[in-house]
CSV table of C-alpha atoms in Angstrom, one decimal:
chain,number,residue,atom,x,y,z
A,1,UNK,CA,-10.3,-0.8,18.1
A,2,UNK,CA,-11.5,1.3,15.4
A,3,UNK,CA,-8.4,0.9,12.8
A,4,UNK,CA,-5.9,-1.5,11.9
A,5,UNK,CA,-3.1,-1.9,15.0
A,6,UNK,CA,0.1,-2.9,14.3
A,7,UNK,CA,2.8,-3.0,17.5
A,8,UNK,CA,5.6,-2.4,17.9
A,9,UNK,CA,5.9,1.3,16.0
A,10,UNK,CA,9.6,0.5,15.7
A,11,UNK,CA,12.2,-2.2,16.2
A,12,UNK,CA,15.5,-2.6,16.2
A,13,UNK,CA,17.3,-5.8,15.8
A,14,UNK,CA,21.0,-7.0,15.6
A,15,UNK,CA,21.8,-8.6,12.3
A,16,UNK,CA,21.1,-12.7,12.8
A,17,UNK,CA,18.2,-12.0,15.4
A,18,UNK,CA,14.5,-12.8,15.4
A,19,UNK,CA,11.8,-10.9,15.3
A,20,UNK,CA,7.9,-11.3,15.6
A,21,UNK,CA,5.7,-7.9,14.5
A,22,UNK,CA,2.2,-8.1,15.0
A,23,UNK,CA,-1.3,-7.1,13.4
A,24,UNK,CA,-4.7,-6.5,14.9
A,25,UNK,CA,-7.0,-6.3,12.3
A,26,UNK,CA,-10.3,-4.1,12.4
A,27,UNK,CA,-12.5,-6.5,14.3
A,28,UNK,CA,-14.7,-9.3,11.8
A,29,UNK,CA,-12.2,-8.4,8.6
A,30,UNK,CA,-11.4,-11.6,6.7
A,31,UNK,CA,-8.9,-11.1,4.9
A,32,UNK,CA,-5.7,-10.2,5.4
A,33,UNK,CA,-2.6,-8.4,3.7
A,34,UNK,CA,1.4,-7.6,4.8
A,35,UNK,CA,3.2,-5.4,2.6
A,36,UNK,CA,7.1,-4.4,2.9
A,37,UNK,CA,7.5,-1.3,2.1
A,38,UNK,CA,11.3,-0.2,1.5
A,39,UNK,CA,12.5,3.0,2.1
A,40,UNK,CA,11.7,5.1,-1.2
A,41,UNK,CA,9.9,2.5,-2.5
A,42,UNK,CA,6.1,1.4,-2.5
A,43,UNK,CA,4.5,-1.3,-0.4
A,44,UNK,CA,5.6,-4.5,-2.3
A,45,UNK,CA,2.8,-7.6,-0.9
A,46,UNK,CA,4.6,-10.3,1.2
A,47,UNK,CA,1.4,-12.6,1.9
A,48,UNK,CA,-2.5,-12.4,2.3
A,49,UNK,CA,-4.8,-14.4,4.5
A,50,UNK,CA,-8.1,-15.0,4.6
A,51,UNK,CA,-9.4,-15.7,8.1
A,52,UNK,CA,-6.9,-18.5,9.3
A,53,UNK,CA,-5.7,-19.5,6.0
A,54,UNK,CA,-3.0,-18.4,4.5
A,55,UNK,CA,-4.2,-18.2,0.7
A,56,UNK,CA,-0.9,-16.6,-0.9
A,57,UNK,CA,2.7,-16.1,0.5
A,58,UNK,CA,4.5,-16.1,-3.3
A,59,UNK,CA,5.4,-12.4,-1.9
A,60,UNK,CA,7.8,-13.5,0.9
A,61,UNK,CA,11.3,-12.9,0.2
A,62,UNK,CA,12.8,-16.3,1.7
A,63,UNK,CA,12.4,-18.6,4.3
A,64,UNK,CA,13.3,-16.6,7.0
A,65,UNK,CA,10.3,-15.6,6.6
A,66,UNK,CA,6.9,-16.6,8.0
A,67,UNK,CA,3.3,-15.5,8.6
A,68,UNK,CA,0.4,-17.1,10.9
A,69,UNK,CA,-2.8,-15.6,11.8
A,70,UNK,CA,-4.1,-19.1,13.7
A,71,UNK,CA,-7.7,-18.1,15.5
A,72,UNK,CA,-8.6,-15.9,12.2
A,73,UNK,CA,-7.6,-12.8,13.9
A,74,UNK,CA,-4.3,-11.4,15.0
A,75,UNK,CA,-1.5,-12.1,12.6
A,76,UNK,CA,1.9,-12.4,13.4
A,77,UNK,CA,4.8,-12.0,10.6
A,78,UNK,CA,8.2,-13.7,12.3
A,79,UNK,CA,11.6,-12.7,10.2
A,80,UNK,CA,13.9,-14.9,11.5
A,81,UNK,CA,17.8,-14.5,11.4
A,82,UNK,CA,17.4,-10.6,10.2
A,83,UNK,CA,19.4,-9.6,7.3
A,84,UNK,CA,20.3,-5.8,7.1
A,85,UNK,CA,18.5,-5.9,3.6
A,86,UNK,CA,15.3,-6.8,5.7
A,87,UNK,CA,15.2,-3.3,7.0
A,88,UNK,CA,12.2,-1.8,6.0
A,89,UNK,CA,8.6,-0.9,6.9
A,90,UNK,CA,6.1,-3.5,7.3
A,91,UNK,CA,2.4,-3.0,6.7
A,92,UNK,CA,-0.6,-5.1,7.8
A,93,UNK,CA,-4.3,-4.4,5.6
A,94,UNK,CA,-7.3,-5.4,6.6
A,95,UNK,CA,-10.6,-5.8,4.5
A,96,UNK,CA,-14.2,-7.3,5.4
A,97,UNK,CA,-14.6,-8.6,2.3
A,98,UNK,CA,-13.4,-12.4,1.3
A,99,UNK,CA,-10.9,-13.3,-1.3
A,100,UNK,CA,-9.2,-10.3,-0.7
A,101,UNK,CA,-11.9,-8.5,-3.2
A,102,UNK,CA,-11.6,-4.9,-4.5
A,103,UNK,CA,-15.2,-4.5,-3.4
A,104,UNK,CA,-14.2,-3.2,0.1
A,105,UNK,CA,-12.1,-0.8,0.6
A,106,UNK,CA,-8.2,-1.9,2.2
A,107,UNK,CA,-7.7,-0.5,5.9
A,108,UNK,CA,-4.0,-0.1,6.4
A,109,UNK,CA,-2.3,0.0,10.3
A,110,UNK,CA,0.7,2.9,10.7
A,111,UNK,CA,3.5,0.0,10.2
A,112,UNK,CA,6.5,-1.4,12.1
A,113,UNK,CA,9.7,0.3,11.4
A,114,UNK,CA,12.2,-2.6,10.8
A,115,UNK,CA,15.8,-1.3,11.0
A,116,UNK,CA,18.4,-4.5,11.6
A,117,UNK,CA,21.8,-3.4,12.9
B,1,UNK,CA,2.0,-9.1,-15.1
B,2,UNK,CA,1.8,-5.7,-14.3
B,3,UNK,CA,3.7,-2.8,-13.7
B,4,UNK,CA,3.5,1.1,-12.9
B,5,UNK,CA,5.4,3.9,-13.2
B,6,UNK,CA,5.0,7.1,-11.2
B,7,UNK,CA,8.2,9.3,-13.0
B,8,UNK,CA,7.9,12.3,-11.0
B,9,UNK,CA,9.7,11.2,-7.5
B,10,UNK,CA,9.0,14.7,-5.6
B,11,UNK,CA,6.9,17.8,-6.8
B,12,UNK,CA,6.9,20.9,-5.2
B,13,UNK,CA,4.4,23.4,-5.6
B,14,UNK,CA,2.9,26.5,-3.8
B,15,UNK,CA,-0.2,26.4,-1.5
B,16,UNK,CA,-3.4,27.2,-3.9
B,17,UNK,CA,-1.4,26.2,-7.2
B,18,UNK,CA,-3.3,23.3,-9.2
B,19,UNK,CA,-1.7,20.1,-8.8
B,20,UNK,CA,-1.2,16.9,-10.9
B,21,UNK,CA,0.8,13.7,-10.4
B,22,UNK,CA,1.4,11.1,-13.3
B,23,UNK,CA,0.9,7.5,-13.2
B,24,UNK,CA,1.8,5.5,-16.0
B,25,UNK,CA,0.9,1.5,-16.1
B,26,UNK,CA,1.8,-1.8,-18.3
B,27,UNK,CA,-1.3,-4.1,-18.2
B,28,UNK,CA,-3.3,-6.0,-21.1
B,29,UNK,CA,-6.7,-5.4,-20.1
B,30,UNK,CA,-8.6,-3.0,-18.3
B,31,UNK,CA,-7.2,-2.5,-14.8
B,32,UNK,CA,-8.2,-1.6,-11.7
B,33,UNK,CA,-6.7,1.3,-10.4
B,34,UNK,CA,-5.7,3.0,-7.1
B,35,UNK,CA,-4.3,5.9,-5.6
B,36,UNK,CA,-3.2,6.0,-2.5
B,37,UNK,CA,-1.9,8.9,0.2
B,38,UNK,CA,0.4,8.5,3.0
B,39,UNK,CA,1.6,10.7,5.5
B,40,UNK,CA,4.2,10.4,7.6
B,41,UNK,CA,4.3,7.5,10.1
B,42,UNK,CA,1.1,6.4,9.1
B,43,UNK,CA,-0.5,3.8,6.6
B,44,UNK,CA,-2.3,4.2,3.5
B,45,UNK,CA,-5.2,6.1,3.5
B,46,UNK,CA,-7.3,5.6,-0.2
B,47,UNK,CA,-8.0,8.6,-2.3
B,48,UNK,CA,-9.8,7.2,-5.4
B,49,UNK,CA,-10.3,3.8,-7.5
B,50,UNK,CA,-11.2,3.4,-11.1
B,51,UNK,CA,-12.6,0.0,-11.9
B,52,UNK,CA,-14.7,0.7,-15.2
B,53,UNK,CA,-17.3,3.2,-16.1
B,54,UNK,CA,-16.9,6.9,-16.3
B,55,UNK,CA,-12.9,7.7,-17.0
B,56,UNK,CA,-13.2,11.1,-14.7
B,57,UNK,CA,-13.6,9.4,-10.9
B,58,UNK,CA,-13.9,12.2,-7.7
B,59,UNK,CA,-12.4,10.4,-4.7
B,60,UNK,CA,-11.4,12.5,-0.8
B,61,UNK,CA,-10.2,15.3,-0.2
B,62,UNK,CA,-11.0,17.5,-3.6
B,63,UNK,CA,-8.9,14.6,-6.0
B,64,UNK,CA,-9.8,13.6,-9.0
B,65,UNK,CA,-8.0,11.2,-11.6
B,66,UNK,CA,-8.8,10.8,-15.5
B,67,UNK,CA,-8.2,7.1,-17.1
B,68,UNK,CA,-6.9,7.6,-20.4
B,69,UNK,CA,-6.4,4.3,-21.7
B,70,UNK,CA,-4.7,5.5,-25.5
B,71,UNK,CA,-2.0,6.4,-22.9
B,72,UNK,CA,-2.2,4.0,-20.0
B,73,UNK,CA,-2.3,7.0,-17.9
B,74,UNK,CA,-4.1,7.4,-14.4
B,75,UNK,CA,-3.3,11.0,-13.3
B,76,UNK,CA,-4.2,12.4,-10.0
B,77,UNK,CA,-5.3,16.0,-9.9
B,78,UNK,CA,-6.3,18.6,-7.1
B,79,UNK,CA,-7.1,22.1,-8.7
B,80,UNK,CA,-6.1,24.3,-5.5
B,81,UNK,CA,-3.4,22.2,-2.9
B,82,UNK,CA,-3.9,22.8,0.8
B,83,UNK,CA,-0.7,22.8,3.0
B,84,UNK,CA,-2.4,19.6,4.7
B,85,UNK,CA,-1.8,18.0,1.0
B,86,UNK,CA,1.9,17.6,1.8
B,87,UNK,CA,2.6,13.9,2.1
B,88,UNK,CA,3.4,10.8,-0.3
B,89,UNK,CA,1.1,9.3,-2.9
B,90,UNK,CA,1.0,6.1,-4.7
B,91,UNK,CA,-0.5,5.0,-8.0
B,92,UNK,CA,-1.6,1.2,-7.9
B,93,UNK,CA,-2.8,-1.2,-10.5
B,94,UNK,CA,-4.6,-4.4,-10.1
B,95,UNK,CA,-6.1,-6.9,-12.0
B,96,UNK,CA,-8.6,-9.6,-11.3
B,97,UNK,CA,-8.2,-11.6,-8.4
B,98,UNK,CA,-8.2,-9.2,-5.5
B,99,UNK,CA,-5.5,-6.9,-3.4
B,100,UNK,CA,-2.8,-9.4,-3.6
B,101,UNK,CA,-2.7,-8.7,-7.2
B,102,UNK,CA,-2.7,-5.1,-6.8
B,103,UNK,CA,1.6,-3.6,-7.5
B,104,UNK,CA,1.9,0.1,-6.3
B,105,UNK,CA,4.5,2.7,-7.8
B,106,UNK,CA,7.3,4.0,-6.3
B,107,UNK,CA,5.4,7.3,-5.1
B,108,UNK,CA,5.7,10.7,-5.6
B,109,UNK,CA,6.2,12.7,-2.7
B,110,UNK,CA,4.4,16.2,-2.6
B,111,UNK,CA,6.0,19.0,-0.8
B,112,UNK,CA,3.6,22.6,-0.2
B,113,UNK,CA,5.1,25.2,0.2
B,114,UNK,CA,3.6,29.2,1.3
């Protein structure tokens, strides 16, 4: 696709639930970024990967949470037993560039709407 | 570290009126820095980026932004708003190391009215 996809547009999940968002990156982008963005609030980074790797995750709030992008591609972000603190939008970034450099620009999907119940 | 403030959390001003939006940042050497728009239901979409050089930096959309580095200030500024300018925007400073060192403000949301 020509932009960053991010699926579903909205969730809604019962408090103690799982749930997996996804991220299609802009086809051949290394790296890699998820952001939560709270209501009222900026996006706040959660964890960055370049291809498969996941190069930082100091930005996840706990261990509920978890992060894979396996063939270098698609990423997945997996919150596991929701909290109602969790509630938020969730961004996925893409860049071409490795590293995560400032030298290309930061494509940013439309976001999953998180709201736990 | 760093940090950055944006204290102005919604600004209203009239279709044609000039328009600025303050950023404020805490950050020990030169930073790199970012602002952002978003509209509604949709991602971030960049405006400009200062990373050195000249302090005035054009970015989309008619915006400009002056680093003042007496005052740690990155202001954005439009001289004539267009209704279409009505959305959210977010200062953001980095430093070295890429986008996963980059902390955005809390935004200042722009409202245009007639």
């Amino acid at each position: 696709g020509a932009g960053v996809s991010q699926s579903p547009r909205y969730k809604v999940a019962k408090r103690g639930q799982d749930v997996a968002l996804r991220c299609d990156p802009i086809s051949g982008h290394v790296s890699l970024f998820w952001y939560q963005q709270a209501l009222g609030q900026g996006p706040e980074f959660l964890t960055y990967f370049q291809n498969e790797a996941q190069l930082d995750k100091s930005g996840l709030p706990s261990d509920r949470f978890f992060a894979e992008r396996p063939e270098g591609s698609v990423s997945t972000l997996k919150i596991q037993r929701t909290q109602q603190e969790d509630s938020a939008v969730y961004l996925c970034a893409s860049s071409v560039s490795r590293e995560g450099s400032y030298n290309s620009p930061l494509h940013f999907g439309n976001g999953t709407r998180l709201t736990v119940t | 570290a760093q940090s950055v403030t944006q204290p102005d959390i919604h600004i209203t001003v009239s279709e044609g009126a000039s328009l600025e939006l303050r950023c404020n940042y805490s950050y020990g050497a030169t930073p790199y820095l970012f602002w952002y728009v978003q509209s509604p239901g949709q991602g971030l979409q960049l405006l400009l980026k200062y990373f050195s050089g000249d302090t005035l930096v054009q970015g989309i959309k008619g915006f400009e932004a002056e680093f003042k580095r007496s005052q740690s200030s990155f202001n954005l500024r439009k001289p004539s708003v267009h209704w279409s300018d009505a959305a959210e925007y977010f200062c953001a400073v980095g430093r070295p190391g890429g986008y996963q060192k980059v902390t955005f403000g809390t935004g200042t949301k722009l409202q245009v009215i007639p």
